mmCIF file of C-alpha atoms in Angstrom:
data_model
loop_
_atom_site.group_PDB
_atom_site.id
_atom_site.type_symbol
_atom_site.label_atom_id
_atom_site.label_comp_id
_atom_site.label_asym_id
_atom_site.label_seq_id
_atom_site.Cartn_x
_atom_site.Cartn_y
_atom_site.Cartn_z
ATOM 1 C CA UNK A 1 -8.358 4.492 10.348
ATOM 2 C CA UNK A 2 -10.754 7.217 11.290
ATOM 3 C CA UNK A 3 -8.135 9.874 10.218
ATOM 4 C CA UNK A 4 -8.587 8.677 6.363
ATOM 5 C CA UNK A 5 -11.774 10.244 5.947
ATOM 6 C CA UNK A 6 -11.104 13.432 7.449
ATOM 7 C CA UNK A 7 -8.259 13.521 5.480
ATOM 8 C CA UNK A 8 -9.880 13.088 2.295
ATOM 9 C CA UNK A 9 -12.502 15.929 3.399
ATOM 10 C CA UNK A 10 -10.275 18.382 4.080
ATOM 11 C CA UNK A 11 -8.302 17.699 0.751
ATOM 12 C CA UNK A 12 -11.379 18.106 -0.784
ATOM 13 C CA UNK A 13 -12.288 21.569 0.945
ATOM 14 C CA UNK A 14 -9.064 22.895 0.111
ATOM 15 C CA UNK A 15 -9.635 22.011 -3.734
ATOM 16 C CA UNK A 16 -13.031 23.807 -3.685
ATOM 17 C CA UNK A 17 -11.598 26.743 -1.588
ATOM 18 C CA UNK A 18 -8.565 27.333 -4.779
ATOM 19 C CA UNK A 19 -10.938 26.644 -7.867
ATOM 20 C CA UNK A 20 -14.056 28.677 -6.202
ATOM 21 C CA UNK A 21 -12.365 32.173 -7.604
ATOM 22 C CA UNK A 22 -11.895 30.527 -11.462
ATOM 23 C CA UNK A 23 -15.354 29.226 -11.362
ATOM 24 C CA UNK A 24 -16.474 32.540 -10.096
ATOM 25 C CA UNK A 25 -14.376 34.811 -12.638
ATOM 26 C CA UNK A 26 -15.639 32.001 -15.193
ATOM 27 C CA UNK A 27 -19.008 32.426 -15.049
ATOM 28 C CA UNK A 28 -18.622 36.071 -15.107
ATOM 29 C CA UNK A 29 -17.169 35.809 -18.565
ATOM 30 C CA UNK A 30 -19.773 33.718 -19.539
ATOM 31 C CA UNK A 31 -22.330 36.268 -18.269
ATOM 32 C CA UNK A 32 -20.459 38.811 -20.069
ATOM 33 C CA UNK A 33 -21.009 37.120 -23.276
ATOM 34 C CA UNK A 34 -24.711 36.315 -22.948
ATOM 35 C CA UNK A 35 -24.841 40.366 -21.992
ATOM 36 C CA UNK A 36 -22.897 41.112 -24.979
ATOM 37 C CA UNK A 37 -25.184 38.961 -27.185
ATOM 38 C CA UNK A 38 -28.569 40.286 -25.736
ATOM 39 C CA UNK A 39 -27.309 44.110 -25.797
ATOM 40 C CA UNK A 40 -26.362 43.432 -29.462
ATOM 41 C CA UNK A 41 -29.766 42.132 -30.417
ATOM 42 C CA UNK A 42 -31.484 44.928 -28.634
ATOM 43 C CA UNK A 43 -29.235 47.253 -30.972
ATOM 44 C CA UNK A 44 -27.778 49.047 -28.045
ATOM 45 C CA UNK A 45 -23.936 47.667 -28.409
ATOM 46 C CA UNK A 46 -22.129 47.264 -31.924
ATOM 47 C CA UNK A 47 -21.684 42.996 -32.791
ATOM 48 C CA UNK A 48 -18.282 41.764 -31.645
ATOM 49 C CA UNK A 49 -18.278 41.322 -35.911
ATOM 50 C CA UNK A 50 -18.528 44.538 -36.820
ATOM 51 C CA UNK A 51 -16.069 45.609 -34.249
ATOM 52 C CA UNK A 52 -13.333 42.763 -35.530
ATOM 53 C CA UNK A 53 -14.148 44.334 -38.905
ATOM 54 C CA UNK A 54 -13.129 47.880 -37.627
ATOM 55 C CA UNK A 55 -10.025 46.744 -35.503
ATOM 56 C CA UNK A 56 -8.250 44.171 -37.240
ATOM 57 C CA UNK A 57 -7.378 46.224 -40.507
ATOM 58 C CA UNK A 58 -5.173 48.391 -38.157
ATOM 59 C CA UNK A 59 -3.495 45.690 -36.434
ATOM 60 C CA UNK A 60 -1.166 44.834 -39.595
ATOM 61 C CA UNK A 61 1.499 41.878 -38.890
ATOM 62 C CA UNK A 62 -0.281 41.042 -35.364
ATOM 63 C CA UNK A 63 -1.801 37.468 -34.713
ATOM 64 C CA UNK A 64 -5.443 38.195 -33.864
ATOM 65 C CA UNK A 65 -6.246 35.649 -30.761
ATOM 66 C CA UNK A 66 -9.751 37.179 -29.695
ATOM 67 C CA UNK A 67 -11.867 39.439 -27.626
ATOM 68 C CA UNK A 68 -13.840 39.214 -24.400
ATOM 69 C CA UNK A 69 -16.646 41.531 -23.470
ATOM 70 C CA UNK A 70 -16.674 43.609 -20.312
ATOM 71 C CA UNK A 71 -20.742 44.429 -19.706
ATOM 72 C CA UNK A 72 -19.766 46.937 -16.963
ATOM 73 C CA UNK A 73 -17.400 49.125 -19.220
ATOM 74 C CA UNK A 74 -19.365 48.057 -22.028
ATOM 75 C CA UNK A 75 -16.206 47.402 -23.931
ATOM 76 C CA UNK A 76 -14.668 44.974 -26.273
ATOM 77 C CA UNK A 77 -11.156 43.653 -25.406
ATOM 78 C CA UNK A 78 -9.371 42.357 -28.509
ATOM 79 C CA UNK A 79 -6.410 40.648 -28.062
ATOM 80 C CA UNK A 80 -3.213 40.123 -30.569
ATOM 81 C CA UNK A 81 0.177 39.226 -30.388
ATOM 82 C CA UNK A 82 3.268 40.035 -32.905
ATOM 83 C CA UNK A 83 7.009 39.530 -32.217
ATOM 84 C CA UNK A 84 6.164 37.915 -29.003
ATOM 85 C CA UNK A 85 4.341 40.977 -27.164
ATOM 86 C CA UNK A 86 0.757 41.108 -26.325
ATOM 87 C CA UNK A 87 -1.007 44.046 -27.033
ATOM 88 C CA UNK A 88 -4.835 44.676 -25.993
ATOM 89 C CA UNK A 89 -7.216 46.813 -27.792
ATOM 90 C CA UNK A 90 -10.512 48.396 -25.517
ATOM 91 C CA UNK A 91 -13.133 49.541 -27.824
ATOM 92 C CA UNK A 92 -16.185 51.343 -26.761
ATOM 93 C CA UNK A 93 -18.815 48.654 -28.162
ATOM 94 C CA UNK A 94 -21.335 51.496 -28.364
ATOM 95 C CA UNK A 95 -19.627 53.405 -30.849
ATOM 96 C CA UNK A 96 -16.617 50.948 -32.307
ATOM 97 C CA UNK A 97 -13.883 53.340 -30.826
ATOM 98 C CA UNK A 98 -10.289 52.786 -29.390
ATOM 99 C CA UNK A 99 -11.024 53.814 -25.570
ATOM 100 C CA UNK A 100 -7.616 52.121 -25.041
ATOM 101 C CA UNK A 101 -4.364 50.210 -25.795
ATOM 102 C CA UNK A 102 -1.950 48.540 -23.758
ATOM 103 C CA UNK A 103 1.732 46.046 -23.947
#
């Protein structure tokens, strides 16, 4: 009956052990975001708005699914999808420029 217990410990140690990274890369996101919006108010990045603006004109035919921030690179990811490829757009969010594409 003992066993039970440890059981149930080390279950839950292994859970925590395989979610740990996703939290971790999760709240980096969300850190990313509350960058984004701080370095935007300060007027030192352009709004994730005006960037869309900019961006999505050129993207004719693709499905526009959104954008994460990256506060190291200061870049804008946008990300869209047409005929069943994925295609990410890096933008400088200093100036609004393509820095990068990739399928």
């Amino acid at each position: 009956m003992k066993r039970f217990p440890a059981l149930i410990l080390g279950s839950l140690a292994a859970a925590a052990l395989v979610t740990a990274p996703a939290a971790a890369q999760q709240d980096q996101a969300r850190g990313d975001q509350g960058e984004a919006r701080r370095e935007a108010q300060a007027g030192n990045i352009m709004r994730s708005g005006e960037i869309e603006a900019k961006i999505l004109p050129m993207m004719k035919g693709a499905e526009y699914l959104g954008f994460a921030y990256d506060s190291t690179a200061r870049a804008y990811r946008l990300k869209f999808i047409k005929d069943g490829r994925v295609t990410h757009v890096d933008v400088d969010a200093r100036t609004g420029r393509i820095i990068g594409r990739s399928r």
